[in-house]
Each structure stands twice: as structure tokens, then as C-alpha cells.
Amino acid sequence: MTHFFTHNGLPLLFVVVMLESFGIPLPGETALIFFGVLASKGNYSIAEVIAIAAAAAIVGDNLGYWVIGRLGGRALFQRNRWLQRWSESVIPRTEDLMKRHGAKTVFFGRFIAILRFTAAWVAGLGKMHWWKFLFWNAAGGIAWAAAVGLIAYYGGQAAGDAITRYGLFAAAGVAVLVVGGVVGLHFARRRLEKRL
């Protein structure tokens, strides 16, 4: 099993990130962090990990945009009488949101857990122009994959070097720093989600 992840796991990274971006709640960001750390150990090229994660994010978001947002969502609203009444107030607001803040929603949505897969649906449902969606989605996917992948890569490298050099005390120090960083990131994301 370890051999698979350390030598043949990149297709798995692609599938997990793509399905998360499409809308299935899978740990896509966790998978990217895991493969970034594996790259820091020399199992993969970090450029490959970032490219595969970015491509998967873009493909998954585009599937969500078309299948769930643009085609499926509107058809569902039109078929169901209860949803149709509800959609008369929701869809115009969604279209207005996409006209005014579509680019920001799609780009920054990649960095926020819930929006990571719902922003594409909202863009499709709100009839955001596909070329505009594709541009901001690609920019967000590339920025997200590069930022998370490089943080995991350099964090994994630093942790490995510190543990090799300083032993158990370094491992404890790194663990404290990682936990502190994760907690800080969690609170920063919650604050950003409240503002959106």
C-alpha cells in the first residue's frame, strides 16, 4: 500500500481533487497536502503534484458548473413545483451575485472549504459566462494548488530536516508549530467565510 502512494498515487490525487471540486465531499486539500509532503521526501516532483491538482480542480469545477449548475440545477428547479416557486426569488439573486461578484466568488471560493465545490454550481446556476468562469476558475485552481502544494512541500522538508538534525525535541517543536498553523488557518478561514 505504501509503495502505491509513494510511486503510483498521482492518478488518485487527480480523482480525489476532481470529485471534491465536482461536489462530492472528499478530502481534496488533505490529499494535496499529503502528496506535497511525499514530494518533499523525493517520491514525486512538486511541479507534477501541483499541475495534477490544478488540472483536477479545473476539470471538477467545470463539471460542476455544467452538470449541476447550468444544466441540472435549472432543470431540477423547473420540474419541481415547490422548487420552482422558491427559485423565482433565488435564481435572480444568484444571477445578480454572479454579475457583481462572480470573479471573486469563483477565485476565492477555491480557498474556502464549502465554496470549493459549491462556487461552480452557483456560477452555473447564475449563468456566469463560461469563458469568464473558466478564466477565474483556472486562476483560482492554479493559485490554490501552488500555495497548498508548496506549503506542504517546504513544510515537509523543514520538518524532515529538523527531526534528522535535532531528534525528538525537533519533532515535538514541529508538531506544535503545525498544530498552531492549522488552528490559525482554521480561524482565519472561518472569519473569511463569515465575511462572504
mmCIF file of C-alpha atoms in Angstrom:
data_model
loop_
_atom_site.group_PDB
_atom_site.id
_atom_site.type_symbol
_atom_site.label_atom_id
_atom_site.label_comp_id
_atom_site.label_asym_id
_atom_site.label_seq_id
_atom_site.Cartn_x
_atom_site.Cartn_y
_atom_site.Cartn_z
ATOM 1 C CA MET A 1 0.000 0.000 0.000
ATOM 2 C CA THR A 2 2.802 2.422 0.896
ATOM 3 C CA HIS A 3 4.523 1.639 -2.419
ATOM 4 C CA PHE A 4 1.336 2.574 -4.300
ATOM 5 C CA PHE A 5 1.084 6.008 -2.647
ATOM 6 C CA THR A 6 4.793 6.738 -2.987
ATOM 7 C CA HIS A 7 5.110 5.694 -6.642
ATOM 8 C CA ASN A 8 1.727 5.413 -8.393
ATOM 9 C CA GLY A 9 -0.607 7.646 -6.402
ATOM 10 C CA LEU A 10 -0.868 10.723 -8.655
ATOM 11 C CA PRO A 11 -3.962 9.410 -10.509
ATOM 12 C CA LEU A 12 -5.591 9.008 -7.085
ATOM 13 C CA LEU A 13 -4.740 12.646 -6.278
ATOM 14 C CA PHE A 14 -6.368 13.693 -9.563
ATOM 15 C CA VAL A 15 -9.554 11.700 -8.884
ATOM 16 C CA VAL A 16 -9.956 12.881 -5.263
ATOM 17 C CA VAL A 17 -9.423 16.576 -6.090
ATOM 18 C CA MET A 18 -11.636 16.362 -9.196
ATOM 19 C CA LEU A 19 -14.518 14.674 -7.345
ATOM 20 C CA GLU A 20 -14.264 17.142 -4.445
ATOM 21 C CA SER A 21 -14.345 20.041 -6.914
ATOM 22 C CA PHE A 22 -17.354 18.490 -8.660
ATOM 23 C CA GLY A 23 -19.265 18.382 -5.388
ATOM 24 C CA ILE A 24 -18.586 15.093 -3.626
ATOM 25 C CA PRO A 25 -17.277 15.848 -0.116
ATOM 26 C CA LEU A 26 -13.844 14.206 -0.293
ATOM 27 C CA PRO A 27 -10.593 15.431 1.325
ATOM 28 C CA GLY A 28 -9.068 17.001 -1.789
ATOM 29 C CA GLU A 29 -6.988 19.569 0.064
ATOM 30 C CA THR A 30 -5.761 16.929 2.515
ATOM 31 C CA ALA A 31 -4.736 14.727 -0.420
ATOM 32 C CA LEU A 32 -2.815 17.646 -1.939
ATOM 33 C CA ILE A 33 -1.017 18.245 1.374
ATOM 34 C CA PHE A 34 -0.186 14.533 1.651
ATOM 35 C CA PHE A 35 1.280 14.420 -1.867
ATOM 36 C CA GLY A 36 3.145 17.689 -1.260
ATOM 37 C CA VAL A 37 4.826 16.065 1.739
ATOM 38 C CA LEU A 38 5.589 12.941 -0.343
ATOM 39 C CA ALA A 39 7.189 15.243 -2.931
ATOM 40 C CA SER A 40 9.369 16.740 -0.189
ATOM 41 C CA LYS A 41 10.645 13.223 0.529
ATOM 42 C CA GLY A 42 11.640 12.778 -3.135
ATOM 43 C CA ASN A 43 8.797 10.451 -4.152
ATOM 44 C CA TYR A 44 7.310 12.920 -6.657
ATOM 45 C CA SER A 45 8.175 16.146 -8.382
ATOM 46 C CA ILE A 46 6.351 19.020 -6.659
ATOM 47 C CA ALA A 47 5.703 20.531 -10.106
ATOM 48 C CA GLU A 48 3.827 17.342 -11.108
ATOM 49 C CA VAL A 49 1.809 17.338 -7.876
ATOM 50 C CA ILE A 50 0.795 20.991 -8.361
ATOM 51 C CA ALA A 51 -0.020 20.526 -12.066
ATOM 52 C CA ILE A 52 -2.171 17.450 -11.420
ATOM 53 C CA ALA A 53 -4.047 19.063 -8.503
ATOM 54 C CA ALA A 54 -4.667 22.256 -10.514
ATOM 55 C CA ALA A 55 -5.886 20.298 -13.561
ATOM 56 C CA ALA A 56 -8.171 18.162 -11.377
ATOM 57 C CA ALA A 57 -9.614 21.253 -9.679
ATOM 58 C CA ILE A 58 -10.326 22.914 -13.032
ATOM 59 C CA VAL A 59 -11.904 19.785 -14.568
ATOM 60 C CA GLY A 60 -14.034 19.069 -11.475
ATOM 61 C CA ASP A 61 -15.261 22.665 -11.190
ATOM 62 C CA ASN A 62 -16.185 22.741 -14.875
ATOM 63 C CA LEU A 63 -18.151 19.504 -14.496
ATOM 64 C CA GLY A 64 -19.951 21.042 -11.505
ATOM 65 C CA TYR A 65 -20.589 24.260 -13.450
ATOM 66 C CA TRP A 66 -22.232 22.417 -16.365
ATOM 67 C CA VAL A 67 -23.749 19.247 -14.899
ATOM 68 C CA ILE A 68 -25.037 20.560 -11.562
ATOM 69 C CA GLY A 69 -25.266 24.329 -12.069
ATOM 70 C CA ARG A 70 -26.074 25.189 -15.659
ATOM 71 C CA LEU A 71 -27.985 22.111 -16.823
ATOM 72 C CA GLY A 72 -29.061 20.004 -13.846
ATOM 73 C CA GLY A 73 -29.869 22.773 -11.366
ATOM 74 C CA ARG A 74 -32.112 24.747 -13.684
ATOM 75 C CA ALA A 75 -33.872 21.605 -14.925
ATOM 76 C CA LEU A 76 -34.490 20.500 -11.329
ATOM 77 C CA PHE A 77 -35.940 23.893 -10.429
ATOM 78 C CA GLN A 78 -38.262 23.795 -13.448
ATOM 79 C CA ARG A 79 -39.512 20.231 -12.849
ATOM 80 C CA ASN A 80 -40.397 20.502 -9.169
ATOM 81 C CA ARG A 81 -43.334 22.805 -8.385
ATOM 82 C CA TRP A 82 -42.157 23.635 -4.827
ATOM 83 C CA LEU A 83 -38.609 24.364 -6.023
ATOM 84 C CA GLN A 84 -39.966 26.406 -8.927
ATOM 85 C CA ARG A 85 -41.708 28.821 -6.523
ATOM 86 C CA TRP A 86 -38.576 29.048 -4.392
ATOM 87 C CA SER A 87 -36.358 29.552 -7.457
ATOM 88 C CA GLU A 88 -38.294 32.639 -8.528
ATOM 89 C CA SER A 89 -36.644 34.516 -5.667
ATOM 90 C CA VAL A 90 -33.337 32.627 -5.505
ATOM 91 C CA ILE A 91 -32.233 32.432 -9.153
ATOM 92 C CA PRO A 92 -32.495 36.191 -9.883
ATOM 93 C CA ARG A 93 -30.413 36.908 -6.759
ATOM 94 C CA THR A 94 -27.872 34.280 -7.822
ATOM 95 C CA GLU A 95 -27.614 35.820 -11.289
ATOM 96 C CA ASP A 96 -27.164 39.269 -9.741
ATOM 97 C CA LEU A 97 -24.460 37.941 -7.381
ATOM 98 C CA MET A 98 -22.581 36.403 -10.319
ATOM 99 C CA LYS A 99 -22.784 39.631 -12.324
ATOM 100 C CA ARG A 100 -21.408 41.721 -9.471
ATOM 101 C CA HIS A 101 -19.048 39.329 -7.636
ATOM 102 C CA GLY A 102 -18.690 36.267 -9.869
ATOM 103 C CA ALA A 103 -14.942 36.544 -10.455
ATOM 104 C CA LYS A 104 -14.142 36.967 -6.732
ATOM 105 C CA THR A 105 -16.541 34.186 -5.732
ATOM 106 C CA VAL A 106 -15.020 31.694 -8.170
ATOM 107 C CA PHE A 107 -11.380 32.629 -7.479
ATOM 108 C CA PHE A 108 -11.502 32.868 -3.666
ATOM 109 C CA GLY A 109 -14.042 30.053 -3.386
ATOM 110 C CA ARG A 110 -11.224 27.639 -4.174
ATOM 111 C CA PHE A 111 -9.630 28.512 -0.796
ATOM 112 C CA ILE A 112 -12.792 28.108 1.342
ATOM 113 C CA ALA A 113 -13.994 24.614 2.253
ATOM 114 C CA ILE A 114 -17.728 24.868 1.428
ATOM 115 C CA LEU A 115 -17.267 27.163 -1.558
ATOM 116 C CA ARG A 116 -14.602 24.877 -3.013
ATOM 117 C CA PHE A 117 -17.308 22.784 -4.634
ATOM 118 C CA THR A 118 -20.419 24.975 -4.461
ATOM 119 C CA ALA A 119 -18.991 28.085 -6.184
ATOM 120 C CA ALA A 120 -19.015 26.270 -9.539
ATOM 121 C CA TRP A 121 -22.654 25.266 -9.047
ATOM 122 C CA VAL A 122 -23.632 28.828 -8.159
ATOM 123 C CA ALA A 123 -21.740 30.187 -11.175
ATOM 124 C CA GLY A 124 -23.548 27.753 -13.473
ATOM 125 C CA LEU A 125 -26.937 28.389 -11.893
ATOM 126 C CA GLY A 126 -26.322 32.149 -12.025
ATOM 127 C CA LYS A 127 -25.488 31.937 -15.761
ATOM 128 C CA MET A 128 -21.994 33.354 -15.355
ATOM 129 C CA HIS A 129 -20.400 33.405 -18.812
ATOM 130 C CA TRP A 130 -18.420 30.197 -19.216
ATOM 131 C CA TRP A 131 -15.255 31.904 -20.538
ATOM 132 C CA LYS A 132 -15.211 34.233 -17.560
ATOM 133 C CA PHE A 133 -15.856 31.310 -15.217
ATOM 134 C CA LEU A 134 -13.110 29.249 -16.885
ATOM 135 C CA PHE A 135 -10.549 32.056 -16.557
ATOM 136 C CA TRP A 136 -11.194 32.766 -12.854
ATOM 137 C CA ASN A 137 -11.634 29.082 -12.068
ATOM 138 C CA ALA A 138 -8.294 28.225 -13.703
ATOM 139 C CA ALA A 139 -6.574 31.124 -11.910
ATOM 140 C CA GLY A 140 -8.026 30.014 -8.558
ATOM 141 C CA GLY A 141 -7.225 26.348 -9.150
ATOM 142 C CA ILE A 142 -3.622 27.067 -10.089
ATOM 143 C CA ALA A 143 -3.112 29.505 -7.191
ATOM 144 C CA TRP A 144 -4.680 27.058 -4.700
ATOM 145 C CA ALA A 145 -2.673 24.049 -5.912
ATOM 146 C CA ALA A 146 0.575 26.040 -5.935
ATOM 147 C CA ALA A 147 0.041 27.619 -2.492
ATOM 148 C CA VAL A 148 -1.097 24.465 -0.682
ATOM 149 C CA GLY A 149 1.350 22.204 -2.537
ATOM 150 C CA LEU A 150 4.367 24.425 -1.864
ATOM 151 C CA ILE A 151 3.463 24.939 1.804
ATOM 152 C CA ALA A 152 3.193 21.154 2.249
ATOM 153 C CA TYR A 153 6.403 20.596 0.269
ATOM 154 C CA TYR A 154 8.555 23.086 2.171
ATOM 155 C CA GLY A 155 6.876 22.270 5.493
ATOM 156 C CA GLY A 156 7.583 18.567 4.980
ATOM 157 C CA GLN A 157 11.178 19.309 4.014
ATOM 158 C CA ALA A 158 11.756 21.531 7.041
ATOM 159 C CA ALA A 159 10.166 19.003 9.391
ATOM 160 C CA GLY A 160 12.287 16.173 7.997
ATOM 161 C CA ASP A 161 15.494 18.209 8.264
ATOM 162 C CA ALA A 162 14.737 19.347 11.832
ATOM 163 C CA ILE A 163 13.924 15.833 13.020
ATOM 164 C CA THR A 164 17.085 14.440 11.397
ATOM 165 C CA ARG A 165 19.223 17.155 12.950
ATOM 166 C CA TYR A 166 17.657 17.623 16.367
ATOM 167 C CA GLY A 167 15.719 14.419 17.067
ATOM 168 C CA LEU A 168 12.667 14.075 19.269
ATOM 169 C CA PHE A 169 12.638 17.682 20.558
ATOM 170 C CA ALA A 170 12.514 18.931 16.977
ATOM 171 C CA ALA A 171 9.613 16.566 16.232
ATOM 172 C CA ALA A 172 7.696 17.975 19.222
ATOM 173 C CA GLY A 173 8.504 21.559 18.137
ATOM 174 C CA VAL A 174 7.399 20.881 14.577
ATOM 175 C CA ALA A 175 4.185 19.264 15.843
ATOM 176 C CA VAL A 176 3.420 22.345 17.966
ATOM 177 C CA LEU A 177 4.099 24.657 15.001
ATOM 178 C CA VAL A 178 1.941 22.560 12.665
ATOM 179 C CA VAL A 179 -0.946 22.425 15.136
ATOM 180 C CA GLY A 180 -0.626 26.181 15.735
ATOM 181 C CA GLY A 181 -0.600 26.821 11.994
ATOM 182 C CA VAL A 182 -3.632 24.601 11.379
ATOM 183 C CA VAL A 183 -5.584 26.275 14.218
ATOM 184 C CA GLY A 184 -4.619 29.735 12.948
ATOM 185 C CA LEU A 185 -5.633 28.810 9.382
ATOM 186 C CA HIS A 186 -8.924 27.387 10.646
ATOM 187 C CA PHE A 187 -9.852 30.612 12.452
ATOM 188 C CA ALA A 188 -8.733 32.756 9.501
ATOM 189 C CA ARG A 189 -10.950 30.720 7.164
ATOM 190 C CA ARG A 190 -13.937 30.963 9.495
ATOM 191 C CA ARG A 191 -13.533 34.724 9.625
ATOM 192 C CA LEU A 192 -13.331 34.886 5.812
ATOM 193 C CA GLU A 193 -16.384 32.620 5.427
ATOM 194 C CA LYS A 194 -18.399 34.892 7.748
ATOM 195 C CA ARG A 195 -17.412 37.948 5.695
ATOM 196 C CA LEU A 196 -18.580 36.275 2.477
#
